[in-house]
PDB file of C-alpha atoms in Angstrom:
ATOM      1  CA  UNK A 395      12.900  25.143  13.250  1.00 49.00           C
ATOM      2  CA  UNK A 396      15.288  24.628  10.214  1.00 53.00           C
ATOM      3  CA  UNK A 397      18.805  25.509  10.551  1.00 57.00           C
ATOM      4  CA  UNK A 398      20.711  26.180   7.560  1.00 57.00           C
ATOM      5  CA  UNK A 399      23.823  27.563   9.178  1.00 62.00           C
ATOM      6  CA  UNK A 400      25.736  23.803  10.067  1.00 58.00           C
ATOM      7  CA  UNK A 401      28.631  23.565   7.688  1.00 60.00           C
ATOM      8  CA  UNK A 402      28.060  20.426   5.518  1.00 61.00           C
ATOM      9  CA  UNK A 403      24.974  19.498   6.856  1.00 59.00           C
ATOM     10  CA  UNK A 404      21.853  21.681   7.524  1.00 55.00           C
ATOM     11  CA  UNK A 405      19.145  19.727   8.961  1.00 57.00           C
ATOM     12  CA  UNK A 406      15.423  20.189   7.155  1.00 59.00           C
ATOM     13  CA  UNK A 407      12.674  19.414   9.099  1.00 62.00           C
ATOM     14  CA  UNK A 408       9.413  18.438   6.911  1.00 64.00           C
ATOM     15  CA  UNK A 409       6.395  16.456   7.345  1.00 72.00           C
ATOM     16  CA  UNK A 410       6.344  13.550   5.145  1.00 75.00           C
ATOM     17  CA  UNK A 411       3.930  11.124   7.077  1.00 77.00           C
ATOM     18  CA  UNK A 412       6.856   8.232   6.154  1.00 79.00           C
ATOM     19  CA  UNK A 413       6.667   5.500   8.549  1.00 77.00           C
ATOM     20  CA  UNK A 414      10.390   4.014   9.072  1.00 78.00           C
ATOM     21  CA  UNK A 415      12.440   3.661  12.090  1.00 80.00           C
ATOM     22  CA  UNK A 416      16.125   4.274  13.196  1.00 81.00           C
ATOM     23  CA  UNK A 417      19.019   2.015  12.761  1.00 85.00           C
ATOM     24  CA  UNK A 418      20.456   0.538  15.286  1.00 84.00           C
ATOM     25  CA  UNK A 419      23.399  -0.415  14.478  1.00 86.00           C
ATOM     26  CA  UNK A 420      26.366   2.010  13.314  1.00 82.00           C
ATOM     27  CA  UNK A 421      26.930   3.334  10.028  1.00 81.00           C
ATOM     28  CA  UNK A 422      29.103   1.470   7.736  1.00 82.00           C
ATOM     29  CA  UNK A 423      30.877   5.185   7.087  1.00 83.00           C
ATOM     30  CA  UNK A 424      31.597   5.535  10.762  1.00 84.00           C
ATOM     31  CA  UNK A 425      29.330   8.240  11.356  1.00 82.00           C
ATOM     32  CA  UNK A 426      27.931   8.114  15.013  1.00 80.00           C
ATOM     33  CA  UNK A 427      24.685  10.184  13.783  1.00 79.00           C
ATOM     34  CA  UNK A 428      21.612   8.104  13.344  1.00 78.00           C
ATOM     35  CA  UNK A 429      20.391   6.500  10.180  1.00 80.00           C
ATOM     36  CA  UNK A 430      17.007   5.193   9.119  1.00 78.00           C
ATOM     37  CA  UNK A 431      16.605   1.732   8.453  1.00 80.00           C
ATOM     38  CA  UNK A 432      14.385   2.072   5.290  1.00 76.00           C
ATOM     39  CA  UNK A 433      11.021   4.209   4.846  1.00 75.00           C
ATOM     40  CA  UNK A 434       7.719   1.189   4.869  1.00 72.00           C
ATOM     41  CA  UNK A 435       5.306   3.337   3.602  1.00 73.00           C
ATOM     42  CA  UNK A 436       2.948   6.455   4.616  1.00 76.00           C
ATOM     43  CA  UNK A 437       0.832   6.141   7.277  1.00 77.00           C
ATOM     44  CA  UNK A 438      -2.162   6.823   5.519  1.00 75.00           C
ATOM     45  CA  UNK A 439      -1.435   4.224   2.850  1.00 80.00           C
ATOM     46  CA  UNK A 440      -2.287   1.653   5.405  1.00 81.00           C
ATOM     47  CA  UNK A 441      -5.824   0.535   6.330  1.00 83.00           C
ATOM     48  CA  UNK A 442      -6.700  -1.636  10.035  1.00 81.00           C
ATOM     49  CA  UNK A 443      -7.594  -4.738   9.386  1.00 79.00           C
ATOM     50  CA  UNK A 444      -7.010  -6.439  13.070  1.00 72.00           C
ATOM     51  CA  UNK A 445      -5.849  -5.453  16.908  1.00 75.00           C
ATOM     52  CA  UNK A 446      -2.875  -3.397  15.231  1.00 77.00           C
ATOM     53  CA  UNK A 447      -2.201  -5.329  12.493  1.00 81.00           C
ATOM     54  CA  UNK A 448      -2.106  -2.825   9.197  1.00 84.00           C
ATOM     55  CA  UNK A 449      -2.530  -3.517   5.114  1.00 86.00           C
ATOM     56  CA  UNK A 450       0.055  -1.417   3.744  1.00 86.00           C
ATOM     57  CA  UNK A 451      -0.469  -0.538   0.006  1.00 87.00           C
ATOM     58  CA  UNK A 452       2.999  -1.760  -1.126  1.00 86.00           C
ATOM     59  CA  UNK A 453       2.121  -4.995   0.114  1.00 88.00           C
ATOM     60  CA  UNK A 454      -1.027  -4.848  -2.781  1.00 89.00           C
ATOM     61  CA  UNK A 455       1.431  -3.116  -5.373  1.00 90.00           C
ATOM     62  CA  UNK A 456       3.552  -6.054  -5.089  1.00 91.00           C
ATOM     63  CA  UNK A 457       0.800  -8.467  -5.686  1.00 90.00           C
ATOM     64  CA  UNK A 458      -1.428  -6.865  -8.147  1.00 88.00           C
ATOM     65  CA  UNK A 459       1.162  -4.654  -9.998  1.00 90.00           C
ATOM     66  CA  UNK A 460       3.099  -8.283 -10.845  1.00 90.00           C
ATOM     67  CA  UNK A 461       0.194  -8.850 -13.399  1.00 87.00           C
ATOM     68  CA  UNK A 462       1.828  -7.186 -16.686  1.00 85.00           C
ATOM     69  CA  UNK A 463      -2.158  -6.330 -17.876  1.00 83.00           C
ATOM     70  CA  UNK A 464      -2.983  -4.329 -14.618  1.00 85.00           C
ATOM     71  CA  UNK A 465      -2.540  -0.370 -15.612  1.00 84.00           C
ATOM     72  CA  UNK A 466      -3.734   1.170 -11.844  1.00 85.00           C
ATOM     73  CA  UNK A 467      -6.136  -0.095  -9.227  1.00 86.00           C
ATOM     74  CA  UNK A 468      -7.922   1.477  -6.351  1.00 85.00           C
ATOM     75  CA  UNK A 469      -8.175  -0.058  -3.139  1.00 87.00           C
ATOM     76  CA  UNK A 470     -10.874   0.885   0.098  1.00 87.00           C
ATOM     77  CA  UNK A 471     -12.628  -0.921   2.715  1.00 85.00           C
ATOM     78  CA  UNK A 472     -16.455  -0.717   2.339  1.00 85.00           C
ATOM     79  CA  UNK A 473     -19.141  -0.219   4.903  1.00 84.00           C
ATOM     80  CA  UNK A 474     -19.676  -3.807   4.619  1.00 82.00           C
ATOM     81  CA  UNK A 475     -16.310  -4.761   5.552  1.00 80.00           C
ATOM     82  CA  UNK A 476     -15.286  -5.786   2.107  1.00 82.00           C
ATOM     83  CA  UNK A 477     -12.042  -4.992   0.675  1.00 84.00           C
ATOM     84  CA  UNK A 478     -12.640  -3.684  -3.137  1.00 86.00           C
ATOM     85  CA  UNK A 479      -9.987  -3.174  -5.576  1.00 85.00           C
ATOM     86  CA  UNK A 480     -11.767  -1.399  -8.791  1.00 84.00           C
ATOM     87  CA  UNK A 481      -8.624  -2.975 -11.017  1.00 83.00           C
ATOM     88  CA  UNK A 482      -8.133  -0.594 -14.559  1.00 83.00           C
ATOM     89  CA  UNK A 483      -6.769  -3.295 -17.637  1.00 81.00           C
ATOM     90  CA  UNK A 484      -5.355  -2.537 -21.165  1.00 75.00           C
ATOM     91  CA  UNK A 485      -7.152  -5.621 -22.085  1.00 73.00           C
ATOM     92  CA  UNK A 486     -10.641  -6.434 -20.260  1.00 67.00           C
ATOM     93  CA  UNK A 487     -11.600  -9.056 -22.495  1.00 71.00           C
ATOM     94  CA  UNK A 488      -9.821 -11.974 -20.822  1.00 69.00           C
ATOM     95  CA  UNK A 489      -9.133 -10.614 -17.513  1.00 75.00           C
ATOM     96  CA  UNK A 490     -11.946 -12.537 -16.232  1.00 73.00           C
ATOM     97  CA  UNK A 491      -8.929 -16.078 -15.306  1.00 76.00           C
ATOM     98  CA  UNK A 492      -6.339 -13.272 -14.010  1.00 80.00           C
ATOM     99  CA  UNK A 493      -9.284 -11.752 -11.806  1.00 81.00           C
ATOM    100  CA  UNK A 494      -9.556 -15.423 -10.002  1.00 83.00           C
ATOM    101  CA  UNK A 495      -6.078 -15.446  -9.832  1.00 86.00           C
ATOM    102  CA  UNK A 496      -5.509 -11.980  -8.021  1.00 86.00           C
ATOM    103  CA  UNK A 497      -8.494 -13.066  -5.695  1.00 85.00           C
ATOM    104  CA  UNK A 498      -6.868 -16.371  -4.464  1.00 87.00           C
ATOM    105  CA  UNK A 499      -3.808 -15.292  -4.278  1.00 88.00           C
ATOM    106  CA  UNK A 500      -4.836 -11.946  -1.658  1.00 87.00           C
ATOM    107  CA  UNK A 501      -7.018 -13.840  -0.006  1.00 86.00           C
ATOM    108  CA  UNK A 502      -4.422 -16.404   0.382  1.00 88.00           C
ATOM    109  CA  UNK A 503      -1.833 -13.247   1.402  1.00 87.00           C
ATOM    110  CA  UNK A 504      -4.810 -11.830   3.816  1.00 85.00           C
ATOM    111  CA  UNK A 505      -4.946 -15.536   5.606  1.00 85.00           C
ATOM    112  CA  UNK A 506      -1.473 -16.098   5.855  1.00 87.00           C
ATOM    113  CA  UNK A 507      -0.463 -12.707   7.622  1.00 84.00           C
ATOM    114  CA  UNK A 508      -3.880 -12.011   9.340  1.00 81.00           C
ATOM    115  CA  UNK A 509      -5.236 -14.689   9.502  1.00 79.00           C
ATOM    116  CA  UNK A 510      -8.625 -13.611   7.828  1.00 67.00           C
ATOM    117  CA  UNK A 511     -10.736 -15.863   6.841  1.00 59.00           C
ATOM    118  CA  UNK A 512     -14.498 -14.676   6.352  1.00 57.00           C
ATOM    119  CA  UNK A 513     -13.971 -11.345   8.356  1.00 60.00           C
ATOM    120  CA  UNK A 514     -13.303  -9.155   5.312  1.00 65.00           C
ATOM    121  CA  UNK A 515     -14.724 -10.238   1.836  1.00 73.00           C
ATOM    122  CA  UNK A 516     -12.684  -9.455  -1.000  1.00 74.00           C
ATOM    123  CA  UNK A 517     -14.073  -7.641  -4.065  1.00 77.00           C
ATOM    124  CA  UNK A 518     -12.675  -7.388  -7.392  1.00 76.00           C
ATOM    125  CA  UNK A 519     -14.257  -5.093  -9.847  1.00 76.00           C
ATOM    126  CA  UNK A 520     -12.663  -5.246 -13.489  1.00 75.00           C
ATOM    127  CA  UNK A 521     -12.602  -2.073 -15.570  1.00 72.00           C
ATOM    128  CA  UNK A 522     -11.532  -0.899 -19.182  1.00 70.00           C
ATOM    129  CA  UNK A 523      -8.846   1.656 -19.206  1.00 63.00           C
ATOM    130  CA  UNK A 524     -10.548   4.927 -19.317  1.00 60.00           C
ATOM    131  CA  UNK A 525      -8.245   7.196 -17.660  1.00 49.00           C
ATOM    132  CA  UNK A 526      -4.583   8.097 -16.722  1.00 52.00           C
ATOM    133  CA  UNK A 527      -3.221   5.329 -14.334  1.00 47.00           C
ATOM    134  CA  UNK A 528      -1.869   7.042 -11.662  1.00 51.00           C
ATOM    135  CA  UNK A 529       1.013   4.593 -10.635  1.00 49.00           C
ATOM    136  CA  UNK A 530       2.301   6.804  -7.747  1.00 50.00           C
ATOM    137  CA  UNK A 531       1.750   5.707  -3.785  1.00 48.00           C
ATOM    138  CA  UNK A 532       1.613   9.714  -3.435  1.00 49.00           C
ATOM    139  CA  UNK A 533      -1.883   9.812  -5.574  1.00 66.00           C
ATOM    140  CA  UNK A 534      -2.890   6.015  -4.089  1.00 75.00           C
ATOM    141  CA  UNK A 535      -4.702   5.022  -0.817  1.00 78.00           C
ATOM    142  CA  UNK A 536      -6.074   2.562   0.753  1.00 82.00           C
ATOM    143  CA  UNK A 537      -9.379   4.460   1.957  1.00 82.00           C
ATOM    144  CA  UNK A 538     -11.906   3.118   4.552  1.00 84.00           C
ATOM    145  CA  UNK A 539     -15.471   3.721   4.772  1.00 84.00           C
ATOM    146  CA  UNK A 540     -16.492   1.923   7.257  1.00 82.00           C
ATOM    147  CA  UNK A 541     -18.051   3.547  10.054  1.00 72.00           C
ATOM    148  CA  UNK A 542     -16.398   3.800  13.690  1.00 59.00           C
TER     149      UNK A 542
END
C-alpha cells in the first residue's frame, strides 16, 4: 500500500533488494522518523563463502576497478569451488604482471576477512575488450554454480 495523500511526505513502498539498516541514532535535522544508515549492496550481489560470512561485489569493484586498464569483469563461483573473474582490458598485451597482482592481492583480501586459504581457488581469466563494459552493480553479479 502506497499512500500519496501525507502532505510533504508520501511514503513509496518498492522492492529494491538493498541491504542497509536503520540508524540509530537521531537525525542531525531533528526529525524523530527513522533514517538509514547507508545502503551495502543488493542481496543478490553477494555470494556465501563461509557460516554467514558474504563476498559483496563492491568489495571486488573496489579492488579490481582500482586498476585504470580493467574496462568490466564478471565474477561467479564454479562447481569446483573456484572463484573466476573473466576480467575485459583495453590493453591485453601486458596484463599478464597486473593479472598476478589482482590475484595476490584478493587472495590476500579473501585471507584476511575469511580467512580462506585453499578452500576457494581463485581464477583469473584475461580477455580483449570485445563488448560494452557494463560498469553498473544493477547489470553485475556475483553468480554461483555450485551445487547445493
Amino acid at each position: 500500500f502506497t499512500t500519496l495523500n501525507r502532505y510533504a511526505m508520501p511514503l513509496i513502498r518498492y522492492r529494491t533488494n538493498d541491504l542497509g539498516a536503520f540508524d540509530s541514532d537521531n537525525c542531525p535535522c531533528g526529525s524523530f522518523l527513522k533514517s538509514i544508515k547507508s545502503v551495502l549492496g543488493r542481496i543478490d550481489n553477494r555470494v556465501l563463502l563461509n557460516d554467514n560470512q558474504f563476498l559483496y561485489l563492491r568489495e571486488l569493484d573496489e579492488l579490481i576497478f582500482s586498476y585504470k586498464e580493467v574496462l568490466d569483469y564478471k565474477a561467479y563461483i564454479s562447481q569446483k569451488n573456484e572463484l573466476v573473474l573473466e576480467v575485459e582490458t583495453h590493453c591485453f598485451e601486458g596484463f599478464n604482471s597486473r593479472n598476478i597482482e589482482i590475484k595476490t592481492r584478493l587472495e590476500n583480501y579473501l585471507h584476511n576477512k575469511f580467512q580462506l586459504e585453499k578452500d576457494l581457488e581463485l581464477l583469473i581469466l584475461v580477455k580483449k575488450h570485445g563488448f560494452q563494459a557494463l560498469n553498473s552493480m544493477g547489470k553485475r553479479m556475483i553468480l554461483n554454480y555450485r551445487g547445493g
